[in-house]
């Protein structure tokens, strides 16, 4: 699109750019001396100063423990966030999005309140119940470890809870039976002080319930609360927690991401630069040289031949590749370093590293010499970085430095070379450039993250500093005692790991309730600001860098259009097919035409299909291009070029004589489905050449009756949907569901129990059902293969990916059913685990679900590239971790030991803390953790677990405690240098976890947007799609009649009045009744649009939810089969395990949120001697499997957490901009316009049928208001009824004709119109009226053409009117624009034809009128004849009027009372058609010869007839 075409928007289209420009202009002309409190920072300063003076006042009166005002006074450093220009840009963007984020926050709070009330009503007191032994003081009688309970056994009878308080059953009269029941000898007692986490986790009052629900929504520590409530209340409590996670974490919280990306996109569109930086990317200059066109940094001025040789080497395309290969080889060599490497191995690795260092030094020298000037070399940042690394790595190889004890930290310079691998890999390089962009925005965002943590660190120091260390004796504490500790703790809260524990420990230091309240407010506020806003800015910047400019989007759309609509590449497909068929020995045997009785030399060798097409003519399935090439090569395909204009492109050419009628319109809409395909003819020709190609199993041709019967039975090969399936496929679908139910019900624990007890009835039934279903599936596959062929047919069964998956699943089912594999330990375990794939068979039956899977499959290449990019980051971090921390995590189990050499012998350990249970155990020097950096494999696994933001705090604390030398006991002291080991973990979490994981999420979101076409839409196209979707949401409603009763009529008026008294009253009531806050949200526009965003996305959300459930089911079956019999570990309990399908699903939902998934994975890696193996059957073993654990857990976490959960975010983002309307200036249509349209429609369709009569169309269009208004005169003042009403009294008192009809008088010229009417008519913009007249004609004609038997449809008129408020060239996509262009041409042609037709009829009527008028006039111009006296009674008997001709009259008036005057009948044609001429020409006579308006003979016209003729002429033209 050219800029000129883009600027020529439709006059009716609201221009968002102008509104933005107006706001920008208004901002720039803001007076210099603005009010003080208009600035955000001034308000912040005022708040900080007020807090300071209040705190000072408290201190003066002796109150020193009110820390909240000290914390408020510490807010002033937040001004430093705008210290640099880049951070100021981000703060300005955030301030612009603040109103939107506030609306989202209020919207989410509604759901928090609802869930909190539900938790308060249902689970009150559930967390304060414990199993206890009889004791005089029940508080001291709790069993250890503590066990939450819901009842207890007494002589085999379940009794209720002692001291029970709560909702529903629970006392002895009606005890609970679904919670945890305490065993005999214990009882279940409820004491309020027994709530977990220092009494802060409970649902006992609204404040604690709200805080607990918020922590659950953060997906941190929620599973512990869930298991406690399940034990204390009911197992069904899991539904509440899973629903809360799904609603809040999967749907509500992503609204923050959607709001931030939407708001920052609006800022970017308004300011025309990045919302994260205003820096413009640097460009390279292209210059013309003797060697051709080169960039400015590629021009070399060399003289020496040796220098020229170096230049050729340094600028060879392979030179950077060789350097990348050397870097890759160096990193591979570093991977061989281990914690237990021998001295000789370490010496060998050091020598290899020295050699690589020297090679890289030589390489940088060659690159330096390969540039003609120093400025060219230093202009590139990569050259500067490589020179620095080459020099630094050379220096650290000096012997004096290598012997330094801190040398291992300097190996970071060697590892930094890994960055050179990213530009060496094409796909990774493009992705990196796309997500990082100019790097200025990313650096600004990292800087503002660091500054935000730094300026917020003093606040918790004031609130909680100095208290936590005294309360807890943790050898690795997390507190707020100093600035460094506070910074680290706030960073941990930012990542979301263990932030709940930090909050509870901090709140417990202040037992006062009001201090706990403001402490909780601080933690919740900081968590929302950091985790939900600041972290999501990284996703926003990635999506911004993926965003293309408008011109690039247009170009990409053109490329996709032409690629889609070009002739399919049949020749390439045929070559591929021939390569595939070559081993099958399918020979080319084309069947030619033969004629009996003629020798072969007298017949033309022509194929049967070609001759058949020649005989059939137009009925053959040929395409738009020539298909019959008898006597020469086929014509070359004409390729469309991008320079062709839209008007010359025809997507669906119409017949020249097609008329615009309802039937023609419906035929036009159906043409899109009748476009022929070139592939059909080419494939038919190929099949004629290879007759064996279309034989099923090389036996049954397509004409075989049995094969045709199989086709009718099994239905089509693809497109199997529930709405179009026959009975056979419905039966197969039922069998698929039954087979899934069987595999779900067949638990390994039940199989083992059946074999041990001998009661195999249940197992026999399940196996019998599975056998029958497997036989049915085998028969189904055989029938489908007979119908469609196996592979070497046009519709081969295995050519469809879903069929291929079905075939594989059925083969696995046959192996499981008919093969005896139970004695094969690993094989049977794998086959039963793969039986989970049968769940995937139901995907193809649901369109939305299969579409989601196709989207994921299409995104796989890009996601793999993102994984490679992430791996390239993990790799150098893992190597550096091995260099620094290998072997340093080892410690002695006796913490009193200092060195490894002293860790020998035995020591006493206290078990229960009462001094009576001490045990003597041996000292061991080992790594007690499941993580380490001892090898490169362990380091990569540890970093992956840290990147998932699970357990990284423990790893960081372990790394922080490492000693200076190997063999020393790890320790943590605040004033020791080893505290700086934290930097490695903080940098990795910031860069590796936050940045690159968010990049991976951004890639998924962008891929989903590309799949559904959102990313390539321009702003106008996106607004157009939003408009169409918005119009589809409204529907006609029936309007009840107003009651006759006065009281009921008053109630009726109150009820239908929008935002009236009744509405305000209802809003107040709903605000008080929070339980029905959904209704309140519908009454508040800012909240209603957010609720509508979820409603609009509900279809896609349900599809993704179905995909989510299917994937969980697949993995649940796999986890249960592999780890169902594995022994429990530290992170698995009687509820949290994989024993049954239900427990496994609950466990997977927990792992989906990342809750200790890595600890569960390590529990499932248990191997001998810590378990009991079995060589016969895996049912007899309680061991896990390390390979299976790596594969299943890692794949599950990547697929579910990184892909599926982010699909929810992608759907919400794609629907957010449609649902949210910032203001009426930036939207194509407002809600008020839609309301007016519905009300206007209701006047013509009071019953809400959705149709109006064609006779009401004109009146309906004239009644529309707002942006859908199509009246010719927008102002009601200029409407003809208003003019008639205003000037009717004046018109009756004068002799003027209506409007501007000239007066027939004896004066020369016409009299002027009334002054008021003249002034009113002077306001008319004739150009605008002419334009609106054309629009009205097009809308009226097109709407009339859509009329059906029932009338004109509600949505048809909406669709037509929607085109009038946009510029179709800018808003419509390529295909839709071409269709609309063809449609408009037909409508214009129809309007033009009707206009010409009416004009011709008007001309005919005018000619008839002039002819009759001349005849009348000539009859009065007869020559003088002698006066003849005629008896008047003779003429009057026949009813003639007296002749008034002046030539025959002797009266003073010149009239004869005898001559008859012909009477013109205007009802026979000319009164129906009109002309623009008000005063027709009268030859040699002027207007003075016309009869006055008061006479009865005005050339055949009287005054009323003339006025009627003029008015109807105006209407026609």
PDB file of N, CA and C in Angstrom, residues 313-348:
ATOM      1  N   UNK A 313      41.164 -13.735   3.431  1.00  0.00           N
ATOM      2  CA  UNK A 313      40.900 -14.782   4.429  1.00  0.00           C
ATOM      3  C   UNK A 313      39.900 -14.298   5.473  1.00  0.00           C
ATOM      4  N   UNK A 314      40.117 -13.084   5.974  1.00  0.00           N
ATOM      5  CA  UNK A 314      39.257 -12.580   7.055  1.00  0.00           C
ATOM      6  C   UNK A 314      37.841 -12.302   6.586  1.00  0.00           C
ATOM      7  N   UNK A 315      37.664 -12.009   5.301  1.00  0.00           N
ATOM      8  CA  UNK A 315      36.338 -11.696   4.788  1.00  0.00           C
ATOM      9  C   UNK A 315      35.717 -12.843   4.015  1.00  0.00           C
ATOM     10  N   UNK A 316      36.345 -13.980   4.068  1.00  0.00           N
ATOM     11  CA  UNK A 316      35.757 -15.147   3.430  1.00  0.00           C
ATOM     12  C   UNK A 316      34.503 -15.573   4.205  1.00  0.00           C
ATOM     13  N   UNK A 317      33.431 -15.971   3.520  1.00  0.00           N
ATOM     14  CA  UNK A 317      32.206 -16.363   4.237  1.00  0.00           C
ATOM     15  C   UNK A 317      32.408 -17.515   5.202  1.00  0.00           C
ATOM     16  N   UNK A 318      33.439 -18.356   4.953  1.00  0.00           N
ATOM     17  CA  UNK A 318      33.666 -19.496   5.831  1.00  0.00           C
ATOM     18  C   UNK A 318      34.462 -19.135   7.075  1.00  0.00           C
ATOM     19  N   UNK A 319      35.063 -17.961   7.102  1.00  0.00           N
ATOM     20  CA  UNK A 319      35.919 -17.600   8.236  1.00  0.00           C
ATOM     21  C   UNK A 319      35.124 -17.521   9.544  1.00  0.00           C
ATOM     22  N   UNK A 320      33.947 -16.843   9.609  1.00  0.00           N
ATOM     23  CA  UNK A 320      33.171 -16.863  10.866  1.00  0.00           C
ATOM     24  C   UNK A 320      32.693 -18.259  11.245  1.00  0.00           C
ATOM     25  N   UNK A 321      32.405 -19.093  10.220  1.00  0.00           N
ATOM     26  CA  UNK A 321      31.963 -20.454  10.515  1.00  0.00           C
ATOM     27  C   UNK A 321      33.075 -21.266  11.167  1.00  0.00           C
ATOM     28  N   UNK A 322      34.295 -21.087  10.660  1.00  0.00           N
ATOM     29  CA  UNK A 322      35.440 -21.784  11.265  1.00  0.00           C
ATOM     30  C   UNK A 322      35.626 -21.332  12.702  1.00  0.00           C
ATOM     31  N   UNK A 323      35.477 -20.029  12.950  1.00  0.00           N
ATOM     32  CA  UNK A 323      35.593 -19.532  14.322  1.00  0.00           C
ATOM     33  C   UNK A 323      34.537 -20.118  15.236  1.00  0.00           C
ATOM     34  N   UNK A 324      33.284 -20.245  14.731  1.00  0.00           N
ATOM     35  CA  UNK A 324      32.221 -20.838  15.543  1.00  0.00           C
ATOM     36  C   UNK A 324      32.502 -22.310  15.823  1.00  0.00           C
ATOM     37  N   UNK A 325      33.064 -23.022  14.837  1.00  0.00           N
ATOM     38  CA  UNK A 325      33.403 -24.430  15.047  1.00  0.00           C
ATOM     39  C   UNK A 325      34.482 -24.558  16.118  1.00  0.00           C
ATOM     40  N   UNK A 326      35.449 -23.657  16.107  1.00  0.00           N
ATOM     41  CA  UNK A 326      36.492 -23.691  17.130  1.00  0.00           C
ATOM     42  C   UNK A 326      35.905 -23.427  18.513  1.00  0.00           C
ATOM     43  N   UNK A 327      34.971 -22.472  18.605  1.00  0.00           N
ATOM     44  CA  UNK A 327      34.326 -22.205  19.896  1.00  0.00           C
ATOM     45  C   UNK A 327      33.555 -23.426  20.364  1.00  0.00           C
ATOM     46  N   UNK A 328      32.854 -24.058  19.434  1.00  0.00           N
ATOM     47  CA  UNK A 328      32.093 -25.260  19.784  1.00  0.00           C
ATOM     48  C   UNK A 328      33.016 -26.364  20.276  1.00  0.00           C
ATOM     49  N   UNK A 329      34.139 -26.534  19.621  1.00  0.00           N
ATOM     50  CA  UNK A 329      35.098 -27.556  20.036  1.00  0.00           C
ATOM     51  C   UNK A 329      35.680 -27.236  21.403  1.00  0.00           C
ATOM     52  N   UNK A 330      35.939 -25.956  21.651  1.00  0.00           N
ATOM     53  CA  UNK A 330      36.467 -25.563  22.960  1.00  0.00           C
ATOM     54  C   UNK A 330      35.450 -25.858  24.060  1.00  0.00           C
ATOM     55  N   UNK A 331      34.181 -25.589  23.819  1.00  0.00           N
ATOM     56  CA  UNK A 331      33.158 -25.870  24.824  1.00  0.00           C
ATOM     57  C   UNK A 331      33.014 -27.376  25.057  1.00  0.00           C
ATOM     58  N   UNK A 332      33.131 -28.158  23.992  1.00  0.00           N
ATOM     59  CA  UNK A 332      33.070 -29.616  24.151  1.00  0.00           C
ATOM     60  C   UNK A 332      34.208 -30.102  25.035  1.00  0.00           C
ATOM     61  N   UNK A 333      35.384 -29.547  24.828  1.00  0.00           N
ATOM     62  CA  UNK A 333      36.529 -29.953  25.651  1.00  0.00           C
ATOM     63  C   UNK A 333      36.307 -29.577  27.106  1.00  0.00           C
ATOM     64  N   UNK A 334      35.682 -28.424  27.367  1.00  0.00           N
ATOM     65  CA  UNK A 334      35.407 -28.018  28.745  1.00  0.00           C
ATOM     66  C   UNK A 334      34.424 -28.955  29.440  1.00  0.00           C
ATOM     67  N   UNK A 335      33.557 -29.609  28.652  1.00  0.00           N
ATOM     68  CA  UNK A 335      32.541 -30.477  29.248  1.00  0.00           C
ATOM     69  C   UNK A 335      33.132 -31.737  29.878  1.00  0.00           C
ATOM     70  N   UNK A 336      34.386 -32.072  29.579  1.00  0.00           N
ATOM     71  CA  UNK A 336      34.988 -33.280  30.135  1.00  0.00           C
ATOM     72  C   UNK A 336      35.527 -33.075  31.546  1.00  0.00           C
ATOM     73  N   UNK A 337      35.465 -31.870  32.048  1.00  0.00           N
ATOM     74  CA  UNK A 337      35.939 -31.601  33.406  1.00  0.00           C
ATOM     75  C   UNK A 337      34.897 -32.099  34.405  1.00  0.00           C
ATOM     76  N   UNK A 338      35.359 -32.846  35.420  1.00  0.00           N
ATOM     77  CA  UNK A 338      34.495 -33.399  36.450  1.00  0.00           C
ATOM     78  C   UNK A 338      35.090 -33.109  37.823  1.00  0.00           C
ATOM     79  N   UNK A 339      34.282 -33.338  38.839  1.00  0.00           N
ATOM     80  CA  UNK A 339      34.783 -33.104  40.192  1.00  0.00           C
ATOM     81  C   UNK A 339      35.800 -34.158  40.608  1.00  0.00           C
ATOM     82  N   UNK A 340      35.712 -35.351  40.004  1.00  0.00           N
ATOM     83  CA  UNK A 340      36.616 -36.442  40.366  1.00  0.00           C
ATOM     84  C   UNK A 340      37.662 -36.699  39.288  1.00  0.00           C
ATOM     85  N   UNK A 341      37.934 -35.685  38.459  1.00  0.00           N
ATOM     86  CA  UNK A 341      38.942 -35.859  37.413  1.00  0.00           C
ATOM     87  C   UNK A 341      40.325 -36.001  38.037  1.00  0.00           C
ATOM     88  N   UNK A 342      41.134 -36.872  37.451  1.00  0.00           N
ATOM     89  CA  UNK A 342      42.490 -37.092  37.954  1.00  0.00           C
ATOM     90  C   UNK A 342      43.381 -35.901  37.581  1.00  0.00           C
ATOM     91  N   UNK A 343      44.501 -35.736  38.248  1.00  0.00           N
ATOM     92  CA  UNK A 343      45.408 -34.622  37.906  1.00  0.00           C
ATOM     93  C   UNK A 343      45.884 -34.672  36.467  1.00  0.00           C
ATOM     94  N   UNK A 344      46.124 -35.866  35.933  1.00  0.00           N
ATOM     95  CA  UNK A 344      46.572 -35.955  34.537  1.00  0.00           C
ATOM     96  C   UNK A 344      45.477 -35.492  33.582  1.00  0.00           C
ATOM     97  N   UNK A 345      44.244 -35.846  33.883  1.00  0.00           N
ATOM     98  CA  UNK A 345      43.142 -35.396  33.038  1.00  0.00           C
ATOM     99  C   UNK A 345      42.985 -33.877  33.110  1.00  0.00           C
ATOM    100  N   UNK A 346      43.107 -33.316  34.287  1.00  0.00           N
ATOM    101  CA  UNK A 346      43.000 -31.864  34.423  1.00  0.00           C
ATOM    102  C   UNK A 346      44.141 -31.163  33.685  1.00  0.00           C
ATOM    103  N   UNK A 347      45.356 -31.741  33.750  1.00  0.00           N
ATOM    104  CA  UNK A 347      46.484 -31.152  33.034  1.00  0.00           C
ATOM    105  C   UNK A 347      46.262 -31.200  31.531  1.00  0.00           C
ATOM    106  N   UNK A 348      45.679 -32.318  31.048  1.00  0.00           N
ATOM    107  CA  UNK A 348      45.398 -32.434  29.622  1.00  0.00           C
ATOM    108  C   UNK A 348      44.345 -31.410  29.189  1.00  0.00           C
TER     109      UNK A 348
END
